[in-house]
Amino acid sequence: MHDLIVNVLETWASYFANHRALRTFIDFLHVGGLLAGGGAAIFADRITLMARRLGPAARIEQLNTLRGTHRFVLAGLAAVIVSGLLLVAADTDTFLYSKLFWTKMALFALLLGNGAFLVRAEHRAELGDEHAWKRLTATSAASIVLWFLTTLAGTGLLNMG
């Protein structure tokens, strides 16, 4: 089994290295997913932070906006995950031994976990729990920070390995 995995990874790495259009597409998928998912999330997070200071009607409208944003964010995250796995598989020797890569993965895990907390707080707020808005604004603020830190770590991987 080990030999099969090594053979598949070596074949993929060779194919990836020798096809510029493929590399470009996968890089675009990674950055495009980040732009779409992260952009939508940051926009929704920013509006959520502003909605906390507004009345109940504005908050309900914001919750409706959030609900529609999740599909877009999840699609972006799916593109980031698929392309990220393909990028790692193309250069396992670099990524698997990089502290910066594992820092990025830890930040990404925190981002996903925070997203789960955000959705849970959103559902509680939809049910009329006034205290849920504190959790919702805290997770929205954390989301913005985590999206940027994860992006910074990814950018560092391009330049520092």
mmCIF file of C-alpha atoms in Angstrom:
data_model
loop_
_atom_site.group_PDB
_atom_site.id
_atom_site.type_symbol
_atom_site.label_atom_id
_atom_site.label_comp_id
_atom_site.label_asym_id
_atom_site.label_seq_id
_atom_site.Cartn_x
_atom_site.Cartn_y
_atom_site.Cartn_z
ATOM 1 C CA MET A 1 0.000 0.000 0.000
ATOM 2 C CA HIS A 2 2.829 2.355 0.911
ATOM 3 C CA ASP A 3 4.481 1.794 -2.485
ATOM 4 C CA LEU A 4 1.209 2.530 -4.259
ATOM 5 C CA ILE A 5 0.790 5.835 -2.418
ATOM 6 C CA VAL A 6 4.394 6.832 -3.104
ATOM 7 C CA ASN A 7 3.978 5.933 -6.787
ATOM 8 C CA VAL A 8 0.746 7.958 -7.102
ATOM 9 C CA LEU A 9 2.328 10.975 -5.398
ATOM 10 C CA GLU A 10 5.454 10.792 -7.578
ATOM 11 C CA THR A 11 3.356 10.489 -10.733
ATOM 12 C CA TRP A 12 1.179 13.431 -9.702
ATOM 13 C CA ALA A 13 4.218 15.565 -8.773
ATOM 14 C CA SER A 14 5.805 14.883 -12.163
ATOM 15 C CA TYR A 15 2.590 15.594 -14.049
ATOM 16 C CA PHE A 16 1.994 18.785 -12.041
ATOM 17 C CA ALA A 17 5.564 20.010 -12.580
ATOM 18 C CA ASN A 18 5.401 19.482 -16.349
ATOM 19 C CA HIS A 19 2.023 21.101 -17.083
ATOM 20 C CA ARG A 20 1.966 24.865 -16.664
ATOM 21 C CA ALA A 21 -1.703 25.225 -17.532
ATOM 22 C CA LEU A 22 -2.632 22.672 -14.874
ATOM 23 C CA ARG A 23 -0.455 24.420 -12.266
ATOM 24 C CA THR A 24 -2.049 27.726 -13.195
ATOM 25 C CA PHE A 25 -5.561 26.295 -12.911
ATOM 26 C CA ILE A 26 -4.916 24.701 -9.509
ATOM 27 C CA ASP A 27 -3.246 27.868 -8.193
ATOM 28 C CA PHE A 28 -6.229 29.855 -9.462
ATOM 29 C CA LEU A 29 -8.652 27.415 -7.841
ATOM 30 C CA HIS A 30 -6.842 27.880 -4.529
ATOM 31 C CA VAL A 31 -6.669 31.676 -4.702
ATOM 32 C CA GLY A 32 -10.114 31.972 -6.310
ATOM 33 C CA GLY A 33 -11.682 29.826 -3.591
ATOM 34 C CA LEU A 34 -9.979 31.965 -0.977
ATOM 35 C CA LEU A 35 -11.158 35.140 -2.670
ATOM 36 C CA ALA A 36 -14.745 33.942 -3.082
ATOM 37 C CA GLY A 37 -15.190 32.170 0.254
ATOM 38 C CA GLY A 38 -13.086 34.524 2.327
ATOM 39 C CA GLY A 39 -14.430 37.634 0.637
ATOM 40 C CA ALA A 40 -18.020 36.590 1.219
ATOM 41 C CA ALA A 41 -17.279 35.607 4.816
ATOM 42 C CA ILE A 42 -15.463 38.856 5.632
ATOM 43 C CA PHE A 43 -18.252 40.908 4.061
ATOM 44 C CA ALA A 44 -20.891 39.038 6.071
ATOM 45 C CA ASP A 45 -18.785 39.264 9.231
ATOM 46 C CA ARG A 46 -18.414 43.013 8.833
ATOM 47 C CA ILE A 47 -22.163 43.497 8.397
ATOM 48 C CA THR A 48 -22.803 41.268 11.411
ATOM 49 C CA LEU A 49 -20.524 43.434 13.530
ATOM 50 C CA MET A 50 -22.470 46.516 12.453
ATOM 51 C CA ALA A 51 -25.900 44.864 12.901
ATOM 52 C CA ARG A 52 -25.321 44.224 16.605
ATOM 53 C CA ARG A 53 -25.753 47.930 17.262
ATOM 54 C CA LEU A 54 -28.994 48.096 15.285
ATOM 55 C CA GLY A 55 -32.536 47.133 16.137
ATOM 56 C CA PRO A 56 -34.248 43.751 15.896
ATOM 57 C CA ALA A 57 -35.478 44.272 12.313
ATOM 58 C CA ALA A 58 -31.960 44.970 11.039
ATOM 59 C CA ARG A 59 -30.660 41.962 12.923
ATOM 60 C CA ILE A 60 -33.267 39.688 11.344
ATOM 61 C CA GLU A 61 -32.304 41.020 7.915
ATOM 62 C CA GLN A 62 -28.642 40.321 8.705
ATOM 63 C CA LEU A 63 -29.459 36.766 9.751
ATOM 64 C CA ASN A 64 -31.199 36.247 6.400
ATOM 65 C CA THR A 65 -28.089 37.577 4.636
ATOM 66 C CA LEU A 66 -25.877 35.222 6.643
ATOM 67 C CA ARG A 67 -27.942 32.208 5.699
ATOM 68 C CA GLY A 68 -27.418 32.945 2.013
ATOM 69 C CA THR A 69 -23.711 33.534 2.478
ATOM 70 C CA HIS A 70 -22.894 30.123 3.931
ATOM 71 C CA ARG A 71 -23.297 28.239 0.635
ATOM 72 C CA PHE A 72 -20.924 30.639 -1.101
ATOM 73 C CA VAL A 73 -18.349 30.387 1.707
ATOM 74 C CA LEU A 74 -18.589 26.579 1.742
ATOM 75 C CA ALA A 75 -18.110 26.416 -2.036
ATOM 76 C CA GLY A 76 -15.009 28.596 -1.708
ATOM 77 C CA LEU A 77 -13.696 26.424 1.121
ATOM 78 C CA ALA A 78 -14.293 23.292 -0.953
ATOM 79 C CA ALA A 79 -12.211 24.781 -3.788
ATOM 80 C CA VAL A 80 -9.460 25.710 -1.313
ATOM 81 C CA ILE A 81 -9.415 22.231 0.230
ATOM 82 C CA VAL A 82 -9.369 20.317 -3.075
ATOM 83 C CA SER A 83 -6.729 22.548 -4.626
ATOM 84 C CA GLY A 84 -4.725 22.572 -1.396
ATOM 85 C CA LEU A 85 -4.612 18.780 -1.298
ATOM 86 C CA LEU A 86 -3.448 18.730 -4.920
ATOM 87 C CA LEU A 87 -0.755 21.340 -4.177
ATOM 88 C CA VAL A 88 0.506 19.394 -1.165
ATOM 89 C CA ALA A 89 0.491 16.138 -3.127
ATOM 90 C CA ALA A 90 2.637 17.802 -5.790
ATOM 91 C CA ASP A 91 5.394 18.649 -3.286
ATOM 92 C CA THR A 92 5.022 16.563 -0.141
ATOM 93 C CA ASP A 93 8.722 16.846 0.750
ATOM 94 C CA THR A 94 8.397 20.615 1.102
ATOM 95 C CA PHE A 95 4.988 20.886 2.724
ATOM 96 C CA LEU A 96 4.942 17.997 5.166
ATOM 97 C CA TYR A 97 8.147 19.204 6.844
ATOM 98 C CA SER A 98 7.328 22.928 6.829
ATOM 99 C CA LYS A 99 6.455 24.517 10.174
ATOM 100 C CA LEU A 100 4.760 27.343 8.301
ATOM 101 C CA PHE A 101 2.546 24.855 6.442
ATOM 102 C CA TRP A 102 1.442 23.260 9.711
ATOM 103 C CA THR A 103 0.855 26.723 11.186
ATOM 104 C CA LYS A 104 -1.396 27.465 8.219
ATOM 105 C CA MET A 105 -3.220 24.152 8.710
ATOM 106 C CA ALA A 106 -3.747 24.950 12.410
ATOM 107 C CA LEU A 107 -5.115 28.389 11.497
ATOM 108 C CA PHE A 108 -7.370 26.795 8.879
ATOM 109 C CA ALA A 109 -8.662 24.300 11.462
ATOM 110 C CA LEU A 110 -9.378 27.206 13.827
ATOM 111 C CA LEU A 111 -11.170 28.992 10.983
ATOM 112 C CA LEU A 112 -13.374 25.954 10.333
ATOM 113 C CA GLY A 113 -14.097 25.511 14.033
ATOM 114 C CA ASN A 114 -14.933 29.177 14.407
ATOM 115 C CA GLY A 115 -17.280 28.842 11.429
ATOM 116 C CA ALA A 116 -19.119 26.049 13.207
ATOM 117 C CA PHE A 117 -19.471 28.221 16.327
ATOM 118 C CA LEU A 118 -20.675 31.096 14.132
ATOM 119 C CA VAL A 119 -23.394 28.954 12.542
ATOM 120 C CA ARG A 120 -24.509 27.708 15.946
ATOM 121 C CA ALA A 121 -24.688 31.277 17.291
ATOM 122 C CA GLU A 122 -26.600 32.298 14.186
ATOM 123 C CA HIS A 123 -29.205 29.588 14.800
ATOM 124 C CA ARG A 124 -29.569 30.660 18.416
ATOM 125 C CA ALA A 125 -30.006 34.276 17.322
ATOM 126 C CA GLU A 126 -32.679 33.198 14.818
ATOM 127 C CA LEU A 127 -34.566 31.636 17.730
ATOM 128 C CA GLY A 128 -34.553 35.001 19.479
ATOM 129 C CA ASP A 129 -31.733 34.413 21.966
ATOM 130 C CA GLU A 130 -30.492 37.953 22.624
ATOM 131 C CA HIS A 131 -27.241 36.662 24.155
ATOM 132 C CA ALA A 132 -26.434 34.820 20.935
ATOM 133 C CA TRP A 133 -25.559 38.151 19.335
ATOM 134 C CA LYS A 134 -22.532 38.470 21.637
ATOM 135 C CA ARG A 135 -21.295 35.079 20.467
ATOM 136 C CA LEU A 136 -22.167 35.926 16.857
ATOM 137 C CA THR A 137 -20.190 39.178 16.917
ATOM 138 C CA ALA A 138 -17.245 37.517 18.691
ATOM 139 C CA THR A 139 -17.104 34.704 16.128
ATOM 140 C CA SER A 140 -17.481 37.215 13.286
ATOM 141 C CA ALA A 141 -14.534 39.239 14.602
ATOM 142 C CA ALA A 142 -12.488 36.050 15.030
ATOM 143 C CA SER A 143 -13.462 34.983 11.507
ATOM 144 C CA ILE A 144 -12.046 38.166 9.981
ATOM 145 C CA VAL A 145 -8.778 37.753 11.883
ATOM 146 C CA LEU A 146 -8.479 34.051 11.007
ATOM 147 C CA TRP A 147 -9.147 34.592 7.298
ATOM 148 C CA PHE A 148 -6.343 37.156 7.152
ATOM 149 C CA LEU A 149 -3.894 35.131 9.271
ATOM 150 C CA THR A 150 -4.506 32.008 7.182
ATOM 151 C CA THR A 151 -3.941 34.043 4.018
ATOM 152 C CA LEU A 152 -0.744 35.503 5.486
ATOM 153 C CA ALA A 153 0.542 32.015 6.310
ATOM 154 C CA GLY A 154 -0.304 30.846 2.777
ATOM 155 C CA THR A 155 1.509 33.798 1.269
ATOM 156 C CA GLY A 156 4.488 33.010 3.457
ATOM 157 C CA LEU A 157 4.529 29.460 2.081
ATOM 158 C CA LEU A 158 4.934 30.877 -1.420
ATOM 159 C CA ASN A 159 7.929 32.949 -0.354
ATOM 160 C CA MET A 160 9.540 31.037 2.502
ATOM 161 C CA GLY A 161 8.479 27.424 2.019
#
